[in-house]
Coordinates of C-alpha atoms in Angstrom, one line a residue:
X1 CA -18.2 4.7 8.1
X2 CA -14.8 5.8 6.9
X3 CA -12.6 8.2 8.9
X4 CA -9.0 9.2 8.2
X5 CA -6.9 12.0 9.6
X6 CA -5.4 14.5 7.2
X7 CA -3.6 16.8 9.6
X8 CA 0.0 16.7 8.4
X9 CA 1.8 17.0 5.1
X10 CA 4.9 14.9 4.5
X11 CA 8.3 16.6 4.4
X12 CA 10.2 14.7 1.7
X13 CA 13.4 16.4 2.8
X14 CA 13.2 14.2 5.9
X15 CA 11.4 11.1 4.6
X16 CA 9.7 8.6 7.0
X17 CA 12.2 5.8 6.3
X18 CA 10.7 3.2 8.7
X19 CA 7.2 3.8 7.2
X20 CA 8.5 3.5 3.7
X21 CA 10.5 0.4 4.7
X22 CA 7.4 -1.3 6.2
X23 CA 5.4 -0.6 3.0
X24 CA 8.2 -2.0 0.9
X25 CA 8.5 -5.2 3.1
X26 CA 4.8 -5.8 3.0
X27 CA 4.7 -5.3 -0.8
X28 CA 7.8 -7.5 -1.3
X29 CA 6.3 -10.3 0.8
X30 CA 3.0 -10.2 -1.1
X31 CA 4.3 -9.9 -4.7
X32 CA 7.3 -12.1 -4.4
X33 CA 6.9 -14.5 -1.5
X34 CA 3.1 -15.0 -1.6
X35 CA 3.1 -15.0 -5.4
X36 CA 2.0 -18.7 -5.7
X37 CA -0.6 -18.5 -2.8
X38 CA -3.7 -18.3 -5.0
X39 CA -2.6 -21.2 -7.2
X40 CA -1.7 -23.4 -4.2
X41 CA -5.0 -22.6 -2.4
X42 CA -6.9 -23.3 -5.6
X43 CA -5.0 -26.7 -5.8
X44 CA -6.1 -27.5 -2.3
X45 CA -9.8 -26.5 -3.0
X46 CA -9.8 -28.6 -6.2
X47 CA -8.4 -31.6 -4.3
X48 CA -11.2 -31.2 -1.7
X49 CA -14.0 -30.9 -4.3
X50 CA -12.6 -33.9 -6.3
X51 CA -12.2 -36.1 -3.2
X52 CA -14.7 -37.9 -1.1
X53 CA -14.7 -35.1 1.5
X54 CA -17.8 -33.3 0.2
X55 CA -19.8 -36.5 0.2
X56 CA -18.7 -37.1 3.8
X57 CA -18.7 -33.6 5.4
X58 CA -21.3 -31.6 3.6
X59 CA -24.3 -33.6 4.7
X60 CA -23.3 -33.1 8.3
X61 CA -22.7 -29.4 7.8
X62 CA -26.0 -28.7 6.0
X63 CA -27.8 -30.6 8.8
X64 CA -26.1 -28.3 11.3
X65 CA -27.2 -25.2 9.3
X66 CA -30.7 -26.5 9.1
X67 CA -30.8 -27.2 12.9
X68 CA -29.6 -23.6 13.6
X69 CA -32.2 -22.2 11.3
X70 CA -29.6 -20.6 9.0
X71 CA -31.1 -22.3 5.9
X72 CA -34.7 -23.0 5.2
X73 CA -34.4 -25.2 2.1
X74 CA -32.1 -28.1 1.5
X75 CA -28.9 -27.3 -0.4
X76 CA -28.5 -29.6 -3.5
X77 CA -24.8 -29.4 -3.3
X78 CA -24.3 -32.7 -5.2
X79 CA -25.9 -31.2 -8.4
X80 CA -24.1 -27.9 -7.9
X81 CA -20.8 -29.9 -7.6
X82 CA -21.5 -31.7 -10.8
X83 CA -22.3 -28.4 -12.6
X84 CA -19.0 -27.0 -11.2
X85 CA -20.8 -24.0 -9.8
X86 CA -19.5 -21.7 -7.0
X87 CA -21.9 -22.9 -4.4
X88 CA -19.8 -25.9 -3.2
X89 CA -16.8 -23.6 -2.9
X90 CA -18.8 -21.1 -0.9
X91 CA -20.2 -23.8 1.3
X92 CA -16.6 -25.1 1.9
X93 CA -15.4 -21.6 2.8
X94 CA -18.4 -21.1 5.2
X95 CA -17.8 -24.4 6.8
X96 CA -14.0 -23.7 7.3
X97 CA -15.0 -20.4 9.0
X98 CA -17.5 -22.0 11.2
X99 CA -15.5 -22.3 14.4
X100 CA -18.1 -24.3 16.4
X101 CA -18.5 -26.9 13.6
X102 CA -14.8 -27.2 12.8
X103 CA -13.9 -27.7 16.4
X104 CA -16.2 -30.7 16.6
X105 CA -15.0 -31.9 13.2
X106 CA -11.3 -31.9 14.3
X107 CA -12.2 -33.6 17.6
X108 CA -13.8 -36.5 15.6
X109 CA -17.2 -35.6 17.1
X110 CA -18.8 -35.2 13.6
X111 CA -17.0 -37.9 11.7
X112 CA -16.5 -40.4 14.5
X113 CA -14.3 -43.5 14.4
X114 CA -17.4 -45.6 14.0
X115 CA -18.2 -43.9 10.7
X116 CA -17.9 -46.3 7.8
X117 CA -15.6 -44.0 5.9
X118 CA -13.6 -42.6 8.9
X119 CA -10.2 -43.9 7.6
X120 CA -10.8 -42.5 4.1
X121 CA -12.0 -39.2 5.6
X122 CA -9.1 -38.8 7.9
X123 CA -6.5 -39.6 5.2
X124 CA -8.1 -37.1 2.7
X125 CA -8.7 -34.5 5.3
X126 CA -5.1 -34.6 6.4
X127 CA -4.0 -34.4 2.7
X128 CA -6.2 -31.4 2.2
X129 CA -4.8 -29.6 5.3
X130 CA -1.3 -30.4 4.0
X131 CA -2.0 -28.8 0.7
X132 CA -3.4 -25.7 2.4
X133 CA -0.3 -25.4 4.5
X134 CA 1.8 -25.0 1.3
X135 CA 0.3 -21.6 0.9
X136 CA 2.3 -18.9 2.7
X137 CA -0.8 -17.3 4.1
X138 CA -2.1 -20.6 5.5
X139 CA 1.4 -21.7 6.7
X140 CA 2.4 -18.4 8.3
X141 CA -0.9 -16.8 9.0
X142 CA -2.0 -16.9 12.6
X143 CA -4.5 -19.7 13.3
X144 CA -5.5 -19.6 17.0
X145 CA -6.3 -23.3 17.3
X146 CA -3.0 -24.4 15.7
X147 CA -0.9 -21.4 16.4
X148 CA 2.9 -21.3 16.3
X149 CA 4.7 -18.4 18.1
X150 CA 6.4 -17.3 14.9
X151 CA 3.0 -16.6 13.3
X152 CA 2.3 -14.0 16.0
X153 CA 4.7 -11.8 14.0
X154 CA 4.7 -13.2 10.5
X155 CA 0.9 -12.7 10.0
X156 CA 1.5 -8.9 10.2
X157 CA 3.4 -9.0 6.9
X158 CA 1.0 -11.2 4.9
X159 CA -2.1 -10.1 2.9
X160 CA -5.0 -11.9 1.3
X161 CA -5.3 -9.8 -1.9
X162 CA -4.0 -6.8 -3.7
X163 CA -6.9 -4.7 -2.5
X164 CA -6.2 -5.8 1.1
X165 CA -2.5 -4.8 0.7
X166 CA -3.2 -1.4 -0.9
X167 CA -5.9 -0.5 1.6
X168 CA -3.6 -1.3 4.6
X169 CA -0.6 0.5 3.1
X170 CA -2.5 3.7 2.4
X171 CA -3.6 3.9 6.1
X172 CA -0.1 2.9 7.2
X173 CA 1.4 5.7 5.2
X174 CA -1.1 8.4 6.2
X175 CA -1.0 7.7 9.9
X176 CA 2.6 6.3 10.0
X177 CA 4.7 9.1 8.7
X178 CA 3.2 11.5 11.2
X179 CA 3.9 9.2 14.1
X180 CA 7.4 8.5 12.9
X181 CA 8.2 12.2 13.1
X182 CA 6.4 12.6 16.4
X183 CA 8.0 9.6 18.2
X184 CA 11.2 8.9 16.3
X185 CA 11.9 5.8 14.2
X186 CA 12.8 3.4 16.9
X187 CA 9.8 4.0 19.2
X188 CA 7.5 4.1 16.2
X189 CA 8.6 0.7 14.9
X190 CA 8.5 -0.8 18.5
X191 CA 4.9 0.4 19.0
X192 CA 3.9 -0.8 15.6
X193 CA 5.1 -4.4 16.4
X194 CA 3.7 -4.3 20.0
X195 CA 0.4 -3.1 18.5
X196 CA 0.3 -5.9 16.0
X197 CA 1.1 -8.5 18.8
X198 CA -1.6 -7.0 21.0
X199 CA -4.2 -7.2 18.2
X200 CA -3.5 -10.8 17.5
X201 CA -3.5 -11.7 21.2
X202 CA -7.0 -10.4 21.6
X203 CA -8.1 -12.2 18.5
X204 CA -6.7 -15.4 19.9
X205 CA -8.4 -14.8 23.2
X206 CA -11.8 -14.3 21.6
X207 CA -11.5 -17.0 18.9
X208 CA -9.2 -19.7 20.4
X209 CA -10.7 -22.5 18.3
X210 CA -10.5 -20.8 14.9
X211 CA -8.4 -22.5 12.2
X212 CA -8.9 -19.8 9.6
X213 CA -5.5 -17.9 9.3
X214 CA -5.5 -14.3 10.3
X215 CA -3.3 -12.2 7.9
X216 CA -2.7 -8.5 7.4
X217 CA -1.1 -5.5 8.9
X218 CA -4.5 -4.0 9.9
X219 CA -4.1 -4.9 13.6
X220 CA -0.7 -3.1 13.8
X221 CA -2.1 -0.2 11.8
X222 CA -5.1 0.0 14.1
X223 CA -2.6 0.3 16.9
X224 CA -1.0 3.3 15.1
X225 CA -4.5 4.8 14.8
X226 CA -5.1 4.5 18.5
X227 CA -1.6 5.8 19.2
X228 CA -2.3 8.8 16.9
X229 CA -5.5 9.7 18.7
X230 CA -3.8 9.8 22.1
X231 CA -0.5 11.4 21.0
X232 CA -2.4 14.3 19.5
X233 CA -4.9 14.2 22.4
X234 CA -7.0 17.3 22.7
X235 CA -5.3 19.0 19.8
X236 CA -7.8 19.8 17.0
X237 CA -6.9 18.0 13.8
X238 CA -8.4 17.9 10.4
X239 CA -9.9 14.6 9.2
X240 CA -12.0 13.3 6.4
X241 CA -15.1 11.2 7.0
X242 CA -17.5 9.3 4.7
X243 CA -20.9 8.2 6.0
X244 CA -23.3 6.5 3.6
X245 CA -23.6 9.1 0.8
X246 CA -22.2 12.0 2.7
X247 CA -18.6 13.1 3.1
X248 CA -16.8 16.1 4.4
X249 CA -13.8 17.5 6.2
X250 CA -14.1 18.5 9.9
X251 CA -11.7 19.7 12.6
X252 CA -12.1 18.2 16.1
X253 CA -9.9 17.0 19.0
X254 CA -7.9 14.0 17.9
X255 CA -9.0 11.9 20.9
X256 CA -12.6 11.8 19.5
X257 CA -11.2 9.7 16.6
X258 CA -10.5 6.8 19.0
X259 CA -14.1 6.6 20.1
X260 CA -15.3 6.9 16.5
X261 CA -13.0 4.2 15.3
X262 CA -13.9 1.9 18.2
X263 CA -17.6 2.5 17.7
X264 CA -17.2 1.6 14.0
X265 CA -15.4 -1.6 14.7
X266 CA -17.9 -2.7 17.4
X267 CA -20.8 -1.9 15.1
X268 CA -19.3 -3.8 12.2
X269 CA -18.5 -6.7 14.5
X270 CA -22.0 -7.1 15.9
X271 CA -24.3 -5.6 13.2
X272 CA -22.3 -5.4 10.0
X273 CA -23.2 -8.9 8.8
X274 CA -20.9 -11.8 7.9
X275 CA -17.4 -10.6 7.0
X276 CA -13.8 -11.9 6.7
X277 CA -12.6 -8.7 8.4
X278 CA -10.9 -9.2 11.8
X279 CA -12.7 -6.5 13.7
X280 CA -11.7 -8.0 17.0
X281 CA -8.0 -7.6 16.0
X282 CA -8.7 -4.0 15.0
X283 CA -10.3 -3.3 18.4
X284 CA -7.3 -4.9 20.1
X285 CA -4.9 -2.8 18.1
X286 CA -6.8 0.4 18.8
X287 CA -6.9 -0.2 22.5
X288 CA -3.2 -1.2 22.7
X289 CA -2.1 1.8 20.6
X290 CA -4.2 4.2 22.7
X291 CA -2.6 2.7 25.9
X292 CA 0.9 3.0 24.5
X293 CA 0.2 6.7 23.6
X294 CA -1.0 7.5 27.1
X295 CA 2.0 5.7 28.6
X296 CA 4.6 7.6 26.6
X297 CA 2.8 10.9 27.2
X298 CA 2.6 10.4 31.0
X299 CA 5.9 8.6 31.7
X300 CA 8.2 9.6 28.8
X301 CA 7.0 13.0 27.5
X302 CA 10.5 14.0 26.4
X303 CA 10.2 11.2 23.7
X304 CA 7.3 13.1 22.0
X305 CA 8.1 15.8 19.5
X306 CA 5.5 18.3 20.8
X307 CA 6.7 21.1 18.6
X308 CA 5.8 19.0 15.5
X309 CA 2.4 18.1 17.0
X310 CA 1.7 21.7 17.8
X311 CA 2.5 23.1 14.4
X312 CA -1.1 23.2 13.2
X313 CA -2.4 24.6 16.4
X314 CA 0.1 27.4 16.3
X315 CA -0.6 28.0 12.7
X316 CA -4.4 28.3 13.4
X317 CA -3.7 30.6 16.3
X318 CA -1.4 32.7 14.1
X319 CA -4.1 33.0 11.4
X320 CA -6.7 33.9 14.0
X321 CA -4.7 36.6 15.6
X322 CA -3.5 37.9 12.3
X323 CA -7.1 38.3 11.1
X324 CA -8.0 40.0 14.4
X325 CA -5.2 42.5 14.0
X326 CA -6.2 43.2 10.4
X327 CA -9.8 43.7 11.5
X328 CA -8.7 46.2 14.1
X329 CA -6.7 48.0 11.5
X330 CA -9.7 48.2 9.2
X331 CA -11.7 49.7 12.0
X332 CA -8.8 52.2 12.6
X333 CA -8.2 51.0 16.1
X334 CA -4.6 51.7 15.5
X335 CA -3.1 51.3 19.0
X336 CA -4.8 47.9 19.6
X337 CA -3.8 46.7 16.1
X338 CA -0.2 47.9 16.8
X339 CA 0.0 46.0 20.1
X340 CA -1.4 42.9 18.4
X341 CA 1.1 43.0 15.5
X342 CA 4.0 43.8 17.7
X343 CA 3.2 40.8 19.9
X344 CA 2.9 38.6 16.8
X345 CA 6.1 39.9 15.4
X346 CA 7.9 39.1 18.6
X347 CA 6.5 35.5 18.5
X348 CA 7.1 35.1 14.7
X349 CA 10.1 37.3 14.0
X350 CA 10.7 35.8 10.5
X351 CA 7.0 35.9 9.4
X352 CA 6.9 38.2 6.3
X353 CA 3.2 38.6 6.3
X354 CA 3.1 39.7 10.0
X355 CA 6.0 42.0 9.3
X356 CA 4.1 43.6 6.4
X357 CA 1.0 44.1 8.5
X358 CA 3.1 45.6 11.3
X359 CA 4.6 48.0 8.8
X360 CA 1.2 49.2 7.6
X361 CA 0.1 50.0 11.2
X362 CA 3.4 51.6 12.1
X363 CA 2.9 54.0 9.2
X364 CA 0.5 55.9 11.4
X365 CA 3.5 56.8 13.6
X366 CA 6.4 57.4 11.1
X367 CA 8.5 59.1 13.7
X368 CA 8.8 55.9 15.8
X369 CA 11.9 53.8 15.9
X370 CA 9.7 50.7 15.3
X371 CA 8.5 52.1 12.0
X372 CA 12.0 52.6 10.6
X373 CA 13.3 49.3 12.0
X374 CA 10.5 47.3 10.4
X375 CA 10.8 49.2 7.1
X376 CA 14.5 48.4 6.9
X377 CA 13.8 44.7 7.5
X378 CA 11.3 44.7 4.7
X379 CA 13.6 46.5 2.3
X380 CA 16.4 44.0 3.1
X381 CA 14.3 40.9 2.6
X382 CA 15.8 38.3 0.3
X383 CA 14.2 36.9 -2.8
X384 CA 14.7 37.6 -6.5
X385 CA 11.2 36.7 -7.6
X386 CA 9.1 39.4 -9.2
X387 CA 6.6 39.6 -6.4
X388 CA 9.3 40.2 -3.7
X389 CA 11.1 42.7 -5.9
X390 CA 7.9 44.6 -6.6
X391 CA 7.0 44.7 -2.9
X392 CA 10.4 46.0 -1.9
X393 CA 10.1 48.7 -4.6
X394 CA 6.7 49.7 -3.5
X395 CA 7.7 49.9 0.2
X396 CA 10.7 52.1 -0.6
X397 CA 8.5 54.5 -2.6
X398 CA 6.0 54.6 0.2
X399 CA 8.8 55.0 2.7
X400 CA 10.1 58.0 0.9
X401 CA 6.7 59.6 0.6
X402 CA 5.7 58.9 4.3
X403 CA 9.0 60.4 5.7
X404 CA 9.3 63.2 3.2
X405 CA 12.6 61.8 2.1
X406 CA 14.0 61.7 5.7
X407 CA 14.9 58.0 5.5
X408 CA 17.2 56.2 7.9
X409 CA 19.1 54.0 5.6
X410 CA 22.9 54.0 5.5
X411 CA 24.7 54.9 2.2
X412 CA 26.0 51.4 1.8
X413 CA 22.5 49.9 2.2
X414 CA 21.2 52.6 -0.3
X415 CA 23.7 51.6 -3.0
X416 CA 22.7 48.0 -2.6
X417 CA 19.1 48.9 -2.8
X418 CA 19.6 51.0 -5.9
X419 CA 21.5 48.2 -7.6
X420 CA 18.7 45.8 -6.7
X421 CA 16.1 48.1 -8.2
X422 CA 18.1 48.5 -11.4
X423 CA 18.5 44.7 -11.8
X424 CA 14.7 44.3 -11.1
X425 CA 13.9 46.8 -13.9
X426 CA 12.9 49.7 -11.6
X427 CA 15.4 52.3 -13.1
X428 CA 13.5 55.4 -11.9
X429 CA 14.1 54.8 -8.2
X430 CA 17.5 53.3 -8.8
X431 CA 18.5 56.5 -10.7
X432 CA 17.1 58.7 -8.0
X433 CA 19.1 57.0 -5.3
X434 CA 22.3 56.8 -7.2
X435 CA 22.3 60.5 -8.2
X436 CA 21.7 61.5 -4.6
X437 CA 24.7 59.3 -3.6
X438 CA 26.9 60.8 -6.3
X439 CA 26.2 64.2 -4.9
X440 CA 26.8 63.3 -1.2
X441 CA 29.2 60.3 -1.3
X442 CA 30.9 60.3 -4.8
X443 CA 33.5 57.8 -3.8
X444 CA 31.2 55.3 -2.1
X445 CA 32.1 51.7 -2.9
X446 CA 29.6 50.0 -5.1
X447 CA 28.5 53.1 -7.0
X448 CA 30.2 52.0 -10.2
X449 CA 28.4 48.6 -10.2
X450 CA 25.1 50.3 -9.4
X451 CA 25.5 52.8 -12.3
X452 CA 26.4 49.9 -14.6
X453 CA 23.3 48.0 -13.6
X454 CA 21.3 51.2 -14.1
X455 CA 22.7 51.6 -17.6
X456 CA 21.6 48.0 -18.5
X457 CA 18.2 48.6 -16.9
X458 CA 17.6 51.7 -19.2
X459 CA 18.7 49.6 -22.2
X460 CA 16.1 46.9 -21.3
X461 CA 13.6 49.8 -21.0
X462 CA 14.4 50.9 -24.6
X463 CA 15.9 54.2 -23.4
X464 CA 19.2 54.1 -25.3
X465 CA 20.1 57.7 -24.5
X466 CA 20.2 57.1 -20.8
X467 CA 21.8 53.8 -21.2
X468 CA 24.7 55.3 -23.2
X469 CA 24.9 58.2 -20.8
X470 CA 25.5 56.1 -17.7
X471 CA 27.9 53.7 -19.5
X472 CA 30.0 56.7 -20.6
X473 CA 29.8 58.2 -17.1
X474 CA 31.1 54.9 -15.5
X475 CA 34.0 54.8 -17.9
X476 CA 34.9 58.5 -17.2
X477 CA 34.2 58.7 -13.5
X478 CA 35.4 55.2 -12.5
X479 CA 37.9 54.2 -15.2
X480 CA 39.8 51.8 -12.9
X481 CA 36.7 49.9 -11.7
X482 CA 35.6 46.5 -12.9
X483 CA 32.4 48.1 -14.1
X484 CA 34.3 50.3 -16.5
X485 CA 36.0 47.2 -18.1

């Protein structure tokens, strides 16, 4: 089961610097500090296979597997070793991961001091362990049975493969940038590190004798996922899920994700078969992250950017109420639609779509002050794109028709509107306004510029007669103006 939240879009004007830094640090460590890990580990494995260790250890381990009933037929590892097949390597990896067997092996309970090859075994086993330690992952990964306190932190920045790194970094980015905005950079980084430490602590508690190094940021990222689910809480978020051959998007309260993620980790841990994935660390991270989220919400709510978290909820509410208002308008329930859109406009005063719908419903009462006020707001909206210019032009034409020409626009606003129409290639309405102003306010500032724009508009419309007419008029009527020059 694969579940990932896709609620927020990143704002690159305010990039998530800590999230990006974490990704860069993890990538740098893997590609530049761990660059020789594969070769060093291969050297250690080759040493093991070419030493006397398989001859000494494998018989005891295969006997253990037979006694447990994990194998039904003897493993001919000697022949496979001679043929240089992968089976001895796989058997070695399985043995190294077998906590119960390795605990006894290290305690000299398998190869005892009475064993005829004990001295040789101890020398070569120590050499093998030393070679493994040269690998950064083995040296600085967290090994519960041989832990050093520095590895509680260093393991978070190490990865076992490119696929391991990429998978973790994708989840870190998707979940991380949202939490960084919601909590702030300092708190976000602090919780990331606390989550990683909590994850490895639970792993240590469950597997105290393991000598296989735990590496990867997934415990810390799991903490971010738990934190995400409790920070968003009951807010409905959009997430993507993939189950067997089925996938889809769904919207549900974020808190549900915590239980789905935990269920998935427990299922994989108990019934998912043998795996190198540290499901216990994931569980520890999820629980720790969820606890941190509840703590900050209950004790330090001022640290949470609730406005950012509520954006989608408010957006959904806006869409729902907008659709309700439009449905009321279609049903000609004018007063109810008017009340709905007036309330929406009060809450979203800069929303152009709501303002346009309010304008449409107010057309049913053109004598009202609200109608004229909203119309003027729409006519003065900024934007030089073709769609906005066309909308402003259409609203003006409609306004003139609805009011019978009794518009409430000041002369100064009219000349600006006429100039705008001329520059947007709507010369008819521009001409209509400017001629009216010439009759009523012949000395109005801005008229010369408006008429010049009108002349150019007619030229673009291939009407040379009108273009020349207004150019000549500007020179005769406003000879001292900049437009006449």
